[in-house]
XYZ file of C-alpha atoms in Angstrom:
293
model
C 0.151 0.158 -0.112
C 3.147 2.415 1.282
C 4.821 1.532 -2.418
C 1.485 2.458 -4.376
C 0.919 5.761 -2.380
C 4.690 6.856 -2.877
C 4.368 6.141 -6.645
C 1.582 8.276 -7.056
C -1.598 5.923 -6.953
C -4.688 7.730 -5.053
C -5.686 6.374 -1.675
C -8.898 5.505 -3.090
C -7.776 3.472 -5.656
C -5.682 1.491 -2.477
C -9.135 1.049 -0.839
C -10.851 0.081 -4.061
C -8.032 -2.724 -4.952
C -7.859 -3.942 -1.204
C -11.948 -4.364 -1.318
C -11.942 -6.122 -5.094
C -9.397 -8.393 -3.871
C -11.342 -9.203 -0.764
C -8.527 -8.698 1.740
C -9.591 -9.005 5.190
C -9.329 -6.341 7.691
C -8.230 -6.856 10.830
C -11.670 -7.373 12.361
C -11.842 -10.839 9.970
C -15.701 -10.431 9.876
C -16.068 -9.470 6.420
C -15.642 -5.819 6.738
C -14.473 -3.798 4.168
C -11.369 -1.309 4.010
C -12.283 2.274 4.411
C -10.498 5.247 3.088
C -10.377 6.723 6.870
C -8.853 3.482 8.217
C -6.518 3.046 5.578
C -5.280 6.658 6.195
C -4.295 6.395 9.473
C -3.129 2.948 9.575
C -0.241 4.108 6.567
C 0.493 7.155 8.673
C 1.288 5.248 12.018
C 5.157 5.922 12.768
C 4.869 1.888 14.130
C 5.204 0.606 10.968
C 8.452 1.946 10.068
C 9.666 0.991 13.458
C 9.046 3.694 16.132
C 8.001 3.829 19.436
C 4.879 6.469 19.842
C 4.145 8.510 23.269
C 1.364 11.069 23.360
C 1.208 11.257 19.716
C 4.553 11.812 19.140
C 7.821 9.777 17.992
C 9.639 8.901 21.021
C 12.307 6.286 19.887
C 13.105 3.055 17.872
C 10.641 0.203 18.925
C 11.938 -2.691 19.923
C 10.288 -4.502 16.235
C 11.165 -4.680 12.693
C 9.621 -1.661 10.668
C 7.096 -3.345 8.052
C 8.073 -0.062 6.076
C 11.623 1.548 5.306
C 11.404 4.988 6.673
C 12.395 7.172 3.560
C 8.963 5.206 2.366
C 7.135 5.895 5.203
C 8.008 9.492 5.402
C 6.874 10.310 1.694
C 3.584 8.279 2.139
C 3.040 10.611 5.450
C 4.047 13.860 2.763
C 1.652 12.652 0.163
C -1.521 11.859 2.676
C -0.839 14.904 4.453
C -0.982 17.319 1.862
C -3.842 19.983 2.258
C -4.032 19.775 -1.749
C -4.612 16.277 -2.333
C -7.129 15.768 0.632
C -10.683 14.540 -1.023
C -13.700 14.224 0.722
C -13.695 10.293 0.345
C -16.580 8.759 2.410
C -16.268 5.609 4.545
C -17.562 3.262 1.067
C -16.134 3.973 -1.786
C -17.587 3.306 -5.326
C -15.199 1.534 -7.877
C -13.347 5.025 -8.528
C -12.483 6.015 -11.987
C -12.550 3.859 -15.050
C -11.122 5.643 -17.583
C -7.344 6.508 -17.873
C -8.277 10.387 -18.188
C -10.893 10.828 -15.767
C -10.289 13.793 -13.602
C -6.932 14.602 -15.381
C -7.687 15.570 -18.633
C -8.814 19.315 -19.119
C -11.411 21.632 -20.609
C -9.933 24.075 -23.227
C -12.194 26.453 -22.347
C -13.205 26.449 -18.935
C -10.063 24.544 -17.512
C -12.177 21.980 -15.374
C -11.194 18.689 -15.492
C -13.081 16.038 -17.782
C -15.647 13.502 -16.443
C -17.099 10.279 -18.648
C -20.980 10.365 -18.895
C -22.953 8.471 -21.202
C -24.876 10.395 -23.867
C -28.604 10.545 -24.356
C -28.938 7.866 -26.884
C -26.583 5.728 -24.040
C -24.738 4.393 -27.392
C -21.674 6.620 -26.581
C -19.668 7.102 -23.364
C -17.843 10.789 -23.468
C -15.642 13.183 -21.856
C -17.432 16.112 -20.994
C -16.505 19.278 -18.654
C -18.167 19.837 -15.426
C -18.263 23.411 -15.433
C -19.791 26.071 -12.833
C -21.926 27.774 -16.003
C -23.539 24.520 -16.741
C -22.905 25.041 -20.530
C -21.192 21.658 -22.046
C -17.945 23.120 -23.853
C -16.198 19.973 -24.341
C -17.603 16.448 -25.659
C -15.193 13.750 -27.095
C -15.736 9.761 -27.214
C -13.787 8.247 -24.758
C -12.788 5.147 -25.649
C -10.729 6.327 -28.981
C -9.252 9.511 -26.948
C -8.382 7.221 -23.936
C -6.522 4.763 -26.756
C -4.513 7.610 -28.467
C -3.228 9.393 -25.353
C -1.946 5.464 -24.213
C -0.002 5.168 -27.454
C 1.048 9.073 -26.787
C 2.721 7.922 -23.719
C 3.602 4.564 -24.927
C 5.848 6.095 -27.314
C 6.905 9.138 -25.251
C 8.506 6.424 -22.965
C 9.633 4.075 -25.588
C 12.167 6.667 -26.815
C 15.903 5.098 -26.182
C 17.483 6.880 -22.724
C 14.187 8.389 -21.349
C 13.186 6.118 -18.725
C 16.895 5.716 -17.386
C 17.322 9.287 -17.421
C 14.000 9.966 -15.153
C 14.651 6.939 -12.777
C 18.248 8.261 -12.399
C 18.860 8.573 -8.584
C 20.175 10.845 -6.711
C 22.654 9.507 -3.799
C 23.572 12.418 -2.423
C 21.213 12.204 0.361
C 22.911 10.374 3.583
C 19.558 8.866 5.035
C 21.091 7.658 7.707
C 23.247 10.903 8.853
C 19.649 12.419 8.552
C 17.850 9.742 10.847
C 20.709 10.539 13.380
C 20.464 14.542 12.911
C 16.668 14.144 13.423
C 17.097 11.924 16.765
C 19.819 14.719 17.996
C 17.155 17.439 17.436
C 14.556 15.226 19.504
C 17.043 15.244 22.209
C 18.441 18.907 22.338
C 14.726 20.021 22.516
C 14.704 17.534 25.648
C 17.434 19.440 27.344
C 16.052 22.950 26.182
C 12.986 21.666 28.301
C 15.315 20.890 31.207
C 16.994 23.876 30.957
C 14.145 26.348 31.387
C 12.346 24.110 34.184
C 15.743 24.675 36.103
C 15.498 28.521 35.179
C 18.677 28.452 33.083
C 17.354 29.931 29.745
C 13.713 32.300 29.749
C 10.388 31.723 27.732
C 11.599 33.476 24.974
C 15.024 31.684 24.259
C 13.536 28.119 24.597
C 10.936 28.991 21.882
C 13.766 30.728 19.776
C 15.819 27.798 20.256
C 12.941 25.295 19.349
C 11.458 27.194 16.151
C 15.438 26.715 15.031
C 15.398 23.070 15.863
C 11.864 22.393 14.102
C 12.716 24.399 11.423
C 15.501 21.966 10.353
C 13.608 18.801 11.173
C 11.039 19.995 8.814
C 13.883 20.430 6.126
C 15.033 16.721 6.960
C 11.794 15.035 7.130
C 11.341 16.646 3.413
C 14.656 15.165 2.271
C 13.961 11.861 3.835
C 10.512 11.735 2.365
C 12.038 12.519 -1.398
C 14.525 9.512 -0.769
C 11.403 7.310 -0.494
C 9.570 8.461 -3.621
C 8.610 6.512 -6.204
C 8.528 7.124 -9.675
C 5.331 5.805 -11.427
C 7.608 4.648 -14.611
C 9.496 2.266 -12.440
C 8.074 -0.581 -14.224
C 9.347 0.265 -17.516
C 12.446 -0.459 -16.525
C 11.727 -4.028 -16.504
C 10.810 -4.954 -19.952
C 9.688 -3.207 -23.439
C 7.347 -0.389 -22.364
C 4.462 -1.596 -24.489
C 4.653 -4.764 -22.983
C 4.603 -3.377 -19.725
C 1.672 -1.098 -20.176
C -0.451 -4.010 -20.905
C 0.238 -5.656 -17.794
C -0.370 -2.179 -15.113
C -3.588 -1.835 -13.466
C -5.660 1.689 -14.530
C -4.452 3.530 -11.159
C -0.868 2.900 -11.948
C -1.296 3.681 -15.939
C -3.134 7.059 -14.267
C -0.433 7.818 -12.342
C 2.089 7.488 -15.298
C 0.213 10.026 -17.169
C -0.116 12.409 -14.489
C 3.757 12.484 -14.342
C 3.920 12.340 -18.383
C 1.167 14.630 -19.826
C -1.161 17.276 -19.122
C -3.857 17.047 -22.095
C -6.034 19.674 -22.435
C -9.031 18.902 -24.679
C -10.499 21.618 -26.915
C -14.190 21.951 -28.315
C -14.821 20.244 -31.792
C -17.944 22.194 -32.665
C -19.620 18.894 -33.868
C -18.965 15.453 -33.520
C -15.658 14.622 -35.272
C -15.641 11.918 -38.305
C -14.179 8.626 -38.045
C -11.450 9.423 -40.752
C -10.071 12.377 -38.648
C -7.264 12.377 -36.283
C -7.483 11.701 -32.823
C -5.107 14.629 -31.749
C -7.108 17.110 -33.300
C -8.163 20.170 -30.987
C -6.376 18.374 -28.469
C -3.030 19.724 -26.972
C -0.268 17.713 -25.137
C 2.127 19.530 -22.685
C 4.694 17.237 -21.217
C 5.885 17.097 -17.869
C 8.225 14.407 -17.666
C 11.627 16.074 -18.941
C 13.429 15.090 -15.421
C 13.328 13.505 -11.843
C 11.341 15.119 -9.747
C 12.592 17.431 -7.596
C 11.779 17.941 -3.773
């Protein structure tokens, strides 16, 4: 689950997958996984081998971690990001069933496109959900998804692109950063003792604590960057087109999100089958280099 989140898949897709595969919960009574439960579980320091006291990391636990610290901190950073928070209810549906649902954008209003059935119920089409109630874009879903998938496959099939994207920066010394983080917690405890004994006043303790906290945040961010998984990592283990066929829809959607922005312009009429699918579609490539933090 942590690997999925760290590689760009959504919390919703993880929950849907667990329920689809009928993975039992801890109760073992046939209850379904819920997004709130999974989120809380993945954010617990105990899975990374830490003991917790009063909601804060106290020290290393006397057990083997289930998840390495870098990956865990990445997951915590992702799930704590307000921009990624969604109004997931405790009961989830199937989730997105189309490659570009909620990813493609309307070229008029900028809203994301969703798939709906036409009035004749014979076609599934991408349409924008704009606030003025007007439908700016309507594009048949299956041909557009097939075309975009081919675009992504062709992009990552170019020699050297996958290798360049996956090139890792080994300059981050995770072990040294973890030690520094532990030392910061020790120094903060010393500050509290010094204040209690009257050696420093409250203002001095607050100022010093802020310095330590700012450094701890910077360290946490660096550790999270080490644990980030590029969603295109599977492409390193085979031919891109072959690997694509083995990927789940959430994996494909995560790859699309880091590869390109797809904007669909209105056609003015239903396109003829003989017309090129890229007519009225703008592609802005995003994956020019490994993600920076």
